[in-house]
Amino acid sequence: MPAPTEFLQFVDQNADAFIQRLSDAVAIPSISGDASHRKDVFKMADWLNDQLKAVGVETQLVDLGKHIMDDEELQLPPAILGRIGNDPKKKTVLLYGHFDVQPANKSDGWDTDPFTLVVHPTNGQLIGRGSSDDKGPILGWLNVLQYHFQTGKELPVNLKMCFEGMEESGSEGLDDLVKREGSGNGGWFDGVDCVCISDNYWLNTRTPALTYGLRGLTYFKLTVSGPSRDLHSGVFGRTVHEPMTDLIHLMGQLVSPTGKILIPGVDEMVPPPTEEEKAIYSGLDYSIQDIQDAAGAAIALSDDKVNVLMGRMRYPSLSLHGIEGAFSGVGAKTVIPAKVSGKFSIRLVPPQTPDAVNPLVIAYLQSEFAKLNSKNKLHIEDLHGGKPWVADHKHWNFEAAKRATEAVYKQSPDLTREGGSIPVTLTFAETLGVNVLLLPMGRGDDGAHSTNEKLDRSNFIEGTKLLGTYLYELASV
Ligand SMILES: NCC(=O)N[C@@H](Cc1c[nH]cn1)C(=O)O
Ligand SMILES: [Zn+2]
Ligand SMILES: [Zn+2]
């Protein structure tokens, strides 16, 4: 069933107001991974709750309890559950998104303040933290709902919504809620026929995509400590075991410069690709130039597009993220830091799971540390994790999204697996027993998690049309 022309016109006519609303959302620095911003994640939950209620959604804020972050006990931001429509003749679609964002500081290299949405004067890019990941897509749903509310037009499907504020920090508390309310005992998630998540990106900058796979994740923090306080390197250099030296050595044993994971057994868990599978990657609209443009430099690990795509979609990867406690200021401080914590994560693919991989990681780190004969102490923490997910892309949920993409973009979508992770995806699929679709709004060069994150104006506006059209197509597949 095509979306009404009136809806498509409404989106075009209200584009500036939609961008203003995105600007209001970006202005709330809802960084879930920074305790000092926890109040902003709550503020963002209230803001979104008000917006949803204003377009006719019946909502409830669900308390997810408390958690410990950086040795501090914190209240988790609430999940927002919303619903609109309860017609037994219609399909019920669950929409998921997250209203928290990654940290961002102008000093990281942003050209503008990350929490002030800037509309680029010539190319129309909407630049600001969360514009693409994931406030833009959430607001896309709000735009669709606003049309139906303002015109009194009935939605073609029943909608349930689940929006969370901890996705960028492991979705703490959400799995329990989904399992409690979605296991078929009359809970809130019962009756859902399919799930749609708009929280990833096209592969390139020109071809819309539907996504049927995500990598899982396991995130570690390694702390090496020794002296009771920071030391003078002129006094203590070459006289004591230095925590930073031990840590750098350990971090250097994790991954080769060409991406091979050096922890025995981790890469080996993954079966090699079949020729048929390679043909899928070969058929995707992608080039080495795309990854170089998105990365902003000619640094691809391979000149072969299939290898690059498999590196992102069907192989695990290990990335080193940072060192807490290390000297990182300006100048030339001659310090030996007393305690340093290295952070790294592994993106997992089937059949890998955190339960299967974590013991290998821990045993390897302990044995490598033992080889140093260091008198420092090593403490290993597994901060959070999630399993990989792969869906049936021949399902009617994907067919509806394909038709919607063709209607809005006049193009067939790429079928992709995503290199990132959205931990709750697999929980929805397994607990609710329904198909989950990822329907991205933004482009491959949006710079999510990076500096100058943006969402192209056309992706926000046409993406809103796509989300609305998908609901209409769902009603008829
Ligand atoms: N848009 C999805 C996304 O960015 N997910 C994060 C999830 C995560 C887990 N730990 C920290 N963030 C990702 O990095 O893939
Ligand atoms: Zn996201
Ligand atoms: Zn993200």
Short mmCIF file of C-alpha atoms and ligand atoms in Angstrom, two decimals:
data_model
loop_
_atom_site.label_atom_id
_atom_site.label_comp_id
_atom_site.label_asym_id
_atom_site.label_seq_id
_atom_site.Cartn_x
_atom_site.Cartn_y
_atom_site.Cartn_z
CA MET A 1 0.00 0.00 0.00
CA PRO A 2 1.69 3.28 -1.01
CA ALA A 3 2.05 6.05 1.56
CA PRO A 4 -0.41 8.92 0.94
CA THR A 5 0.98 11.68 -1.27
CA GLU A 6 -0.27 14.08 1.39
CA PHE A 7 2.18 12.51 3.87
CA LEU A 8 5.13 12.99 1.51
CA GLN A 9 4.10 16.62 0.94
CA PHE A 10 3.68 17.16 4.68
CA VAL A 11 7.27 16.03 5.24
CA ASP A 12 8.62 18.45 2.62
CA GLN A 13 6.50 21.33 3.94
CA ASN A 14 7.61 20.77 7.54
CA ALA A 15 11.29 20.09 6.87
CA ASP A 16 12.52 23.26 8.60
CA ALA A 17 10.44 22.56 11.72
CA PHE A 18 11.77 18.99 11.80
CA ILE A 19 15.34 20.30 11.64
CA GLN A 20 14.59 22.72 14.47
CA ARG A 21 13.34 19.79 16.55
CA LEU A 22 16.54 17.88 15.77
CA SER A 23 18.49 20.93 16.88
CA ASP A 24 16.60 20.91 20.22
CA ALA A 25 17.43 17.23 20.69
CA VAL A 26 21.13 17.63 19.83
CA ALA A 27 21.38 20.50 22.35
CA ILE A 28 20.89 18.01 25.21
CA PRO A 29 24.31 16.34 25.75
CA SER A 30 22.88 12.95 26.73
CA ILE A 31 26.21 11.12 27.03
CA SER A 32 25.52 7.82 28.76
CA GLY A 33 29.18 6.92 29.28
CA ASP A 34 30.01 10.02 31.33
CA ALA A 35 28.65 10.12 34.88
CA SER A 36 28.74 13.91 34.91
CA HIS A 37 26.19 13.93 32.05
CA ARG A 38 23.79 11.39 33.53
CA LYS A 39 21.31 14.16 34.39
CA ASP A 40 21.29 15.10 30.69
CA VAL A 41 20.34 11.57 29.70
CA PHE A 42 17.37 11.89 32.08
CA LYS A 43 16.57 15.30 30.61
CA MET A 44 16.64 13.78 27.13
CA ALA A 45 14.27 11.01 28.27
CA ASP A 46 11.82 13.63 29.55
CA TRP A 47 12.15 15.67 26.37
CA LEU A 48 11.46 12.66 24.14
CA ASN A 49 8.62 11.48 26.35
CA ASP A 50 6.95 14.90 26.02
CA GLN A 51 7.43 14.88 22.25
CA LEU A 52 5.89 11.42 21.96
CA LYS A 53 2.91 12.35 24.11
CA ALA A 54 2.39 15.48 22.00
CA VAL A 55 1.85 13.33 18.90
CA GLY A 56 -0.60 10.98 20.58
CA VAL A 57 1.65 8.21 21.90
CA GLU A 58 0.67 6.59 25.19
CA THR A 59 3.96 6.33 27.07
CA GLN A 60 5.46 5.04 30.28
CA LEU A 61 8.93 5.58 31.70
CA VAL A 62 10.36 2.34 33.05
CA ASP A 63 12.88 2.48 35.86
CA LEU A 64 15.80 0.17 34.96
CA GLY A 65 17.45 0.33 38.38
CA LYS A 66 21.02 1.25 39.19
CA HIS A 67 24.46 0.32 37.94
CA ILE A 68 28.09 0.95 38.75
CA MET A 69 30.15 3.06 36.38
CA ASP A 70 33.74 4.05 37.14
CA ASP A 71 33.28 2.94 40.75
CA GLU A 72 30.21 5.14 41.17
CA GLU A 73 26.66 3.87 41.69
CA LEU A 74 24.35 5.61 39.25
CA GLN A 75 20.64 5.51 38.47
CA LEU A 76 20.07 4.10 34.99
CA PRO A 77 18.07 6.37 32.68
CA PRO A 78 14.54 5.10 32.12
CA ALA A 79 13.45 3.21 29.03
CA ILE A 80 10.52 4.84 27.27
CA LEU A 81 7.81 2.40 26.23
CA GLY A 82 5.18 3.83 23.92
CA ARG A 83 2.20 2.53 22.02
CA ILE A 84 -0.29 3.84 19.57
CA GLY A 85 -3.11 1.77 18.08
CA ASN A 86 -4.43 -1.61 19.13
CA ASP A 87 -6.38 -2.86 16.15
CA PRO A 88 -6.31 -6.70 16.01
CA LYS A 89 -6.67 -6.54 12.21
CA LYS A 90 -3.37 -4.65 11.86
CA LYS A 91 0.22 -5.80 12.28
CA THR A 92 2.03 -4.54 15.37
CA VAL A 93 5.51 -3.15 14.79
CA LEU A 94 8.01 -2.48 17.53
CA LEU A 95 10.28 0.52 16.91
CA TYR A 96 13.55 0.79 18.81
CA GLY A 97 16.05 3.63 19.06
CA HIS A 98 18.41 5.20 21.59
CA PHE A 99 18.48 8.76 22.85
CA ASP A 100 21.95 8.66 24.43
CA VAL A 101 25.06 9.66 22.52
CA GLN A 102 28.80 9.13 22.47
CA PRO A 103 31.00 11.70 24.24
CA ALA A 104 32.06 14.75 22.21
CA ASN A 105 34.23 17.76 22.96
CA LYS A 106 35.13 20.59 20.62
CA SER A 107 38.77 19.91 21.55
CA ASP A 108 38.51 16.42 20.01
CA GLY A 109 38.75 18.21 16.66
CA TRP A 110 35.19 19.33 15.97
CA ASP A 111 34.91 22.39 13.73
CA THR A 112 31.87 23.59 15.69
CA ASP A 113 30.32 22.99 19.12
CA PRO A 114 29.15 19.33 19.01
CA PHE A 115 25.93 20.10 20.90
CA THR A 116 24.81 22.98 18.69
CA LEU A 117 23.28 21.68 15.49
CA VAL A 118 24.83 23.51 12.56
CA VAL A 119 23.19 23.47 9.16
CA HIS A 120 26.01 23.64 6.65
CA PRO A 121 25.30 26.67 4.43
CA THR A 122 26.08 24.99 1.10
CA ASN A 123 25.65 21.21 1.35
CA GLY A 124 22.83 21.19 3.90
CA GLN A 125 24.56 18.76 6.28
CA LEU A 126 23.10 18.77 9.80
CA ILE A 127 26.21 18.66 11.97
CA GLY A 128 26.10 17.76 15.65
CA ARG A 129 26.56 14.85 18.06
CA GLY A 130 23.67 12.41 17.73
CA SER A 131 22.40 13.87 14.44
CA SER A 132 22.86 10.48 12.79
CA ASP A 133 23.40 8.21 15.81
CA ASP A 134 20.59 8.05 16.83
CA LYS A 135 18.56 11.21 17.44
CA GLY A 136 17.93 11.87 13.73
CA PRO A 137 16.30 8.47 13.13
CA ILE A 138 14.23 8.67 16.35
CA LEU A 139 13.00 12.08 15.26
CA GLY A 140 12.21 10.58 11.86
CA TRP A 141 9.62 8.40 13.62
CA LEU A 142 8.31 11.46 15.49
CA ASN A 143 7.90 13.28 12.16
CA VAL A 144 5.84 10.38 10.80
CA LEU A 145 3.66 10.36 13.90
CA GLN A 146 3.18 14.12 13.76
CA TYR A 147 1.62 13.84 10.31
CA HIS A 148 -0.88 11.24 11.48
CA PHE A 149 -1.68 13.14 14.67
CA GLN A 150 -2.15 16.52 12.99
CA THR A 151 -4.27 15.20 10.14
CA GLY A 152 -6.20 12.70 12.26
CA LYS A 153 -5.18 9.99 9.79
CA GLU A 154 -5.05 6.47 11.16
CA LEU A 155 -1.70 4.67 11.12
CA PRO A 156 -1.60 1.63 8.83
CA VAL A 157 -0.14 -0.55 11.65
CA ASN A 158 -0.20 -0.63 15.43
CA LEU A 159 3.03 0.74 16.88
CA LYS A 160 4.93 -0.13 20.01
CA MET A 161 8.08 1.81 20.80
CA CYS A 162 11.07 1.15 23.00
CA PHE A 163 13.61 3.95 23.34
CA GLU A 164 16.59 3.64 25.68
CA GLY A 165 19.31 5.89 27.05
CA MET A 166 22.17 3.43 27.59
CA GLU A 167 22.85 1.92 24.17
CA GLU A 168 26.26 3.53 23.84
CA SER A 169 27.21 2.01 27.18
CA GLY A 170 26.09 -1.58 26.80
CA SER A 171 22.27 -1.19 27.04
CA GLU A 172 22.40 -1.90 30.75
CA GLY A 173 19.06 -2.98 32.19
CA LEU A 174 17.27 -3.30 28.87
CA ASP A 175 17.70 -7.04 28.26
CA ASP A 176 16.05 -7.77 31.61
CA LEU A 177 13.09 -5.56 30.71
CA VAL A 178 12.63 -7.21 27.31
CA LYS A 179 12.89 -10.69 28.81
CA ARG A 180 10.51 -9.81 31.66
CA GLU A 181 7.91 -8.19 29.41
CA GLY A 182 8.39 -10.20 26.23
CA SER A 183 8.42 -13.86 27.12
CA GLY A 184 4.81 -14.56 26.20
CA ASN A 185 3.29 -14.17 29.67
CA GLY A 186 1.04 -11.27 28.82
CA GLY A 187 3.88 -8.75 29.09
CA TRP A 188 4.12 -5.38 27.38
CA PHE A 189 6.06 -6.67 24.33
CA ASP A 190 3.58 -9.46 23.61
CA GLY A 191 1.75 -9.21 20.30
CA VAL A 192 4.66 -7.68 18.41
CA ASP A 193 4.82 -9.03 14.81
CA CYS A 194 8.16 -7.55 13.75
CA VAL A 195 10.79 -5.06 14.88
CA CYS A 196 12.37 -2.12 13.05
CA ILE A 197 15.54 -0.40 14.23
CA SER A 198 16.91 2.66 12.49
CA ASP A 199 20.37 2.99 14.03
CA ASN A 200 23.00 2.31 11.42
CA TYR A 201 24.22 3.65 8.08
CA TRP A 202 24.29 3.02 4.38
CA LEU A 203 27.44 1.38 3.16
CA ASN A 204 28.28 4.33 0.93
CA THR A 205 26.92 7.81 0.28
CA ARG A 206 24.53 6.97 -2.57
CA THR A 207 22.74 3.64 -2.08
CA PRO A 208 20.10 3.06 0.60
CA ALA A 209 20.55 -0.16 2.55
CA LEU A 210 18.68 -2.76 4.56
CA THR A 211 20.76 -4.47 7.19
CA TYR A 212 20.40 -8.09 8.32
CA GLY A 213 23.45 -8.59 10.54
CA LEU A 214 25.37 -6.90 13.34
CA ARG A 215 28.61 -7.81 15.00
CA GLY A 216 28.59 -8.56 18.71
CA LEU A 217 30.98 -6.95 21.14
CA THR A 218 33.08 -7.65 24.17
CA TYR A 219 34.73 -4.66 25.87
CA PHE A 220 37.70 -4.89 28.24
CA LYS A 221 39.52 -2.62 30.65
CA LEU A 222 43.02 -3.69 31.75
CA THR A 223 44.50 -1.90 34.72
CA VAL A 224 48.19 -2.12 35.60
CA SER A 225 49.18 -0.56 38.91
CA GLY A 226 52.34 -0.51 40.97
CA PRO A 227 53.71 2.57 42.73
CA SER A 228 51.56 4.24 45.37
CA ARG A 229 51.72 7.52 43.43
CA ASP A 230 53.04 8.99 40.17
CA LEU A 231 56.83 8.98 40.05
CA HIS A 232 59.63 11.18 38.63
CA SER A 233 61.14 9.36 35.66
CA GLY A 234 64.56 10.86 36.39
CA VAL A 235 64.52 9.38 39.86
CA PHE A 236 62.72 6.10 39.21
CA GLY A 237 63.33 5.38 35.50
CA ARG A 238 65.07 1.99 35.06
CA THR A 239 64.74 1.30 38.77
CA VAL A 240 61.09 0.16 39.03
CA HIS A 241 58.55 -1.81 36.97
CA GLU A 242 56.59 0.89 35.14
CA PRO A 243 52.81 0.25 34.79
CA MET A 244 52.60 2.05 31.44
CA THR A 245 55.43 -0.03 29.96
CA ASP A 246 53.70 -3.25 31.03
CA LEU A 247 50.35 -2.06 29.72
CA ILE A 248 51.68 -0.94 26.33
CA HIS A 249 53.44 -4.27 25.96
CA LEU A 250 50.20 -6.16 26.72
CA MET A 251 48.12 -3.98 24.41
CA GLY A 252 50.72 -4.56 21.70
CA GLN A 253 50.19 -8.32 21.92
CA LEU A 254 46.48 -8.16 21.09
CA VAL A 255 46.29 -7.32 17.40
CA SER A 256 48.69 -7.06 14.47
CA PRO A 257 48.92 -3.82 12.47
CA THR A 258 47.01 -5.57 9.67
CA GLY A 259 44.12 -6.48 11.97
CA LYS A 260 44.90 -10.12 12.79
CA ILE A 261 43.72 -10.92 16.30
CA LEU A 262 46.69 -12.41 18.15
CA ILE A 263 44.70 -14.02 20.97
CA PRO A 264 44.91 -17.74 20.18
CA GLY A 265 41.56 -19.27 19.17
CA VAL A 266 39.62 -16.04 18.53
CA ASP A 267 40.05 -15.60 14.75
CA GLU A 268 40.07 -19.39 14.40
CA MET A 269 36.45 -19.69 15.67
CA VAL A 270 35.13 -18.16 12.46
CA PRO A 271 34.68 -20.40 9.40
CA PRO A 272 36.15 -19.16 6.11
CA PRO A 273 33.72 -17.56 3.64
CA THR A 274 32.20 -19.67 0.87
CA GLU A 275 32.50 -18.57 -2.75
CA GLU A 276 28.75 -17.88 -2.70
CA GLU A 277 29.17 -15.56 0.26
CA LYS A 278 32.06 -13.72 -1.38
CA ALA A 279 29.82 -13.15 -4.41
CA ILE A 280 27.34 -11.28 -2.15
CA TYR A 281 30.07 -8.86 -1.02
CA SER A 282 31.32 -8.51 -4.56
CA GLY A 283 27.84 -7.44 -5.69
CA LEU A 284 27.51 -4.59 -3.18
CA ASP A 285 27.77 -1.02 -4.41
CA TYR A 286 31.05 -0.21 -2.72
CA SER A 287 34.59 0.74 -3.61
CA ILE A 288 37.88 1.31 -1.83
CA GLN A 289 37.28 5.00 -2.53
CA ASP A 290 34.13 4.83 -0.34
CA ILE A 291 36.03 3.63 2.72
CA GLN A 292 38.81 6.13 2.07
CA ASP A 293 36.32 8.98 1.76
CA ALA A 294 34.55 7.90 4.96
CA ALA A 295 37.85 7.52 6.85
CA GLY A 296 39.19 10.77 5.41
CA ALA A 297 42.47 9.15 4.27
CA ALA A 298 43.81 6.45 1.95
CA ILE A 299 44.40 3.93 4.73
CA ALA A 300 42.36 0.86 3.70
CA LEU A 301 43.97 -2.41 4.82
CA SER A 302 43.42 -3.95 1.39
CA ASP A 303 42.90 -2.84 -2.19
CA ASP A 304 40.33 -5.57 -2.63
CA LYS A 305 36.75 -4.45 -1.97
CA VAL A 306 35.60 -7.95 -0.93
CA ASN A 307 38.35 -8.17 1.69
CA VAL A 308 37.50 -4.74 3.05
CA LEU A 309 33.79 -5.55 3.26
CA MET A 310 34.43 -8.89 4.93
CA GLY A 311 36.71 -7.14 7.43
CA ARG A 312 33.78 -4.97 8.44
CA MET A 313 30.90 -7.43 8.16
CA ARG A 314 31.90 -11.04 8.63
CA TYR A 315 35.23 -11.16 10.47
CA PRO A 316 35.89 -10.19 14.08
CA SER A 317 38.04 -7.13 14.76
CA LEU A 318 39.99 -5.94 17.78
CA SER A 319 40.43 -2.20 18.34
CA LEU A 320 42.47 -0.37 20.95
CA HIS A 321 40.50 2.59 22.28
CA GLY A 322 42.48 4.46 24.87
CA ILE A 323 44.53 4.61 28.04
CA GLU A 324 43.08 6.12 31.17
CA GLY A 325 45.54 7.59 33.65
CA ALA A 326 48.28 8.22 31.06
CA PHE A 327 49.80 11.65 30.69
CA SER A 328 47.95 13.24 27.78
CA GLY A 329 48.29 16.96 28.33
CA VAL A 330 50.40 19.52 26.53
CA GLY A 331 54.06 19.90 27.37
CA ALA A 332 56.67 17.32 28.30
CA LYS A 333 55.80 16.06 31.77
CA THR A 334 58.42 13.48 32.84
CA VAL A 335 56.05 11.36 34.85
CA ILE A 336 55.76 7.63 35.44
CA PRO A 337 51.99 7.17 35.89
CA ALA A 338 51.18 5.02 38.91
CA LYS A 339 48.09 3.34 37.50
CA VAL A 340 46.96 3.08 33.89
CA SER A 341 43.96 1.38 32.32
CA GLY A 342 43.93 0.31 28.69
CA LYS A 343 40.63 -0.16 26.91
CA PHE A 344 39.98 -2.38 23.94
CA SER A 345 37.07 -4.21 22.42
CA ILE A 346 36.50 -7.10 20.06
CA ARG A 347 33.67 -7.05 17.53
CA LEU A 348 32.30 -10.57 17.34
CA VAL A 349 30.72 -12.54 14.50
CA PRO A 350 28.82 -15.84 14.54
CA PRO A 351 29.52 -18.27 16.13
CA GLN A 352 31.50 -16.11 18.58
CA THR A 353 29.87 -14.94 21.79
CA PRO A 354 31.29 -13.04 24.78
CA ASP A 355 30.96 -16.24 26.84
CA ALA A 356 33.11 -18.17 24.39
CA VAL A 357 35.67 -15.45 23.70
CA ASN A 358 36.20 -13.85 27.13
CA PRO A 359 37.97 -16.81 28.78
CA LEU A 360 40.45 -16.91 25.87
CA VAL A 361 41.14 -13.19 26.24
CA ILE A 362 41.63 -13.38 30.00
CA ALA A 363 43.86 -16.47 29.89
CA TYR A 364 46.02 -14.92 27.14
CA LEU A 365 46.44 -11.60 28.96
CA GLN A 366 47.36 -13.36 32.18
CA SER A 367 49.93 -15.56 30.45
CA GLU A 368 51.44 -12.61 28.54
CA PHE A 369 51.61 -10.59 31.76
CA ALA A 370 53.27 -13.51 33.57
CA LYS A 371 55.97 -13.55 30.88
CA LEU A 372 56.95 -9.99 31.86
CA ASN A 373 57.91 -11.08 35.39
CA SER A 374 56.60 -7.71 36.48
CA LYS A 375 56.01 -6.87 40.14
CA ASN A 376 53.10 -4.64 39.13
CA LYS A 377 49.51 -5.83 39.42
CA LEU A 378 47.17 -6.58 36.53
CA HIS A 379 43.40 -6.29 36.90
CA ILE A 380 41.15 -7.33 34.01
CA GLU A 381 37.53 -6.17 33.74
CA ASP A 382 34.96 -7.14 31.14
CA LEU A 383 32.90 -3.93 30.92
CA HIS A 384 30.07 -5.10 28.69
CA GLY A 385 29.21 -7.24 25.75
CA GLY A 386 26.62 -8.53 23.34
CA LYS A 387 26.21 -11.40 20.89
CA PRO A 388 26.25 -10.99 17.10
CA TRP A 389 22.98 -11.12 15.19
CA VAL A 390 21.99 -12.28 11.69
CA ALA A 391 18.40 -12.18 10.39
CA ASP A 392 16.40 -13.74 7.56
CA HIS A 393 16.43 -11.01 4.91
CA LYS A 394 13.83 -12.83 2.81
CA HIS A 395 11.19 -12.14 5.48
CA TRP A 396 8.14 -9.93 4.69
CA ASN A 397 9.54 -7.30 7.06
CA PHE A 398 12.50 -6.84 4.69
CA GLU A 399 10.23 -7.04 1.65
CA ALA A 400 8.17 -4.11 3.00
CA ALA A 401 11.34 -2.09 3.59
CA LYS A 402 12.62 -2.93 0.09
CA ARG A 403 9.39 -1.73 -1.49
CA ALA A 404 9.46 1.43 0.62
CA THR A 405 13.07 2.13 -0.40
CA GLU A 406 12.23 1.67 -4.06
CA ALA A 407 9.22 3.98 -3.70
CA VAL A 408 11.13 6.78 -1.95
CA TYR A 409 14.62 6.52 -3.45
CA LYS A 410 13.74 4.90 -6.82
CA GLN A 411 16.62 2.50 -6.13
CA SER A 412 16.95 -1.07 -4.84
CA PRO A 413 18.65 -1.15 -1.45
CA ASP A 414 21.99 -2.82 -0.73
CA LEU A 415 21.62 -5.78 1.64
CA THR A 416 24.30 -5.33 4.26
CA ARG A 417 25.69 -6.69 7.48
CA GLU A 418 26.87 -3.94 9.84
CA GLY A 419 30.20 -3.88 11.60
CA GLY A 420 28.81 -2.14 14.70
CA SER A 421 26.73 -3.57 17.52
CA ILE A 422 23.28 -2.90 18.95
CA PRO A 423 23.13 -5.37 21.83
CA VAL A 424 19.34 -5.47 22.21
CA THR A 425 18.75 -6.56 18.59
CA LEU A 426 19.40 -10.22 19.30
CA THR A 427 17.41 -10.01 22.54
CA PHE A 428 14.38 -8.79 20.58
CA ALA A 429 14.84 -11.51 17.95
CA GLU A 430 15.27 -14.34 20.47
CA THR A 431 12.85 -13.23 23.17
CA LEU A 432 10.00 -12.07 20.96
CA GLY A 433 10.66 -14.72 18.29
CA VAL A 434 10.08 -12.22 15.47
CA ASN A 435 12.03 -10.82 12.54
CA VAL A 436 14.15 -7.72 13.19
CA LEU A 437 15.04 -5.30 10.40
CA LEU A 438 17.65 -2.56 10.47
CA LEU A 439 16.54 0.34 8.28
CA PRO A 440 19.30 2.96 8.23
CA MET A 441 18.66 6.65 7.69
CA GLY A 442 22.20 8.06 7.42
CA ARG A 443 25.11 7.65 5.02
CA GLY A 444 28.38 5.75 5.38
CA ASP A 445 30.34 8.97 5.86
CA ASP A 446 28.20 10.40 8.68
CA GLY A 447 31.03 10.08 11.17
CA ALA A 448 29.02 8.52 13.98
CA HIS A 449 31.13 8.34 17.17
CA SER A 450 33.61 10.64 15.45
CA THR A 451 34.18 14.39 15.13
CA ASN A 452 31.80 16.50 13.01
CA GLU A 453 29.08 13.81 13.05
CA LYS A 454 26.43 14.80 10.52
CA LEU A 455 23.20 13.70 8.91
CA ASP A 456 22.54 14.99 5.42
CA ARG A 457 19.36 17.05 5.21
CA SER A 458 18.12 14.87 2.37
CA ASN A 459 18.68 11.72 4.45
CA PHE A 460 16.66 13.22 7.31
CA ILE A 461 13.81 14.31 5.07
CA GLU A 462 13.76 11.40 2.58
CA GLY A 463 14.56 9.07 5.50
CA THR A 464 11.41 10.30 7.28
CA LYS A 465 9.44 9.50 4.12
CA LEU A 466 11.12 6.08 4.03
CA LEU A 467 10.14 5.24 7.62
CA GLY A 468 6.53 6.31 7.01
CA THR A 469 6.30 4.50 3.66
CA TYR A 470 7.69 1.34 5.27
CA LEU A 471 4.74 1.31 7.70
CA TYR A 472 2.31 1.54 4.77
CA GLU A 473 4.11 -1.24 2.87
CA LEU A 474 4.04 -3.41 5.99
CA ALA A 475 0.29 -3.21 6.00
CA SER A 476 0.12 -4.91 2.61
CA VAL A 477 2.96 -7.50 2.52
N1 LIG B 1 24.66 2.85 16.37
C1 LIG B 1 24.93 1.70 17.13
C2 LIG B 1 26.20 1.86 17.90
O1 LIG B 1 26.93 2.80 17.71
N2 LIG B 1 26.44 0.95 18.83
C3 LIG B 1 27.59 0.97 19.64
C4 LIG B 1 27.30 0.14 20.85
C5 LIG B 1 28.34 0.23 21.92
C6 LIG B 1 28.71 -0.75 22.72
N3 LIG B 1 29.62 -0.25 23.57
C7 LIG B 1 29.78 0.99 23.29
N4 LIG B 1 28.96 1.30 22.29
C8 LIG B 1 28.78 0.44 18.88
O2 LIG B 1 29.91 0.84 19.22
O3 LIG B 1 28.62 -0.36 17.96
ZN ZN B 2 23.36 4.08 17.63
ZN ZN B 3 26.58 4.66 18.41
#
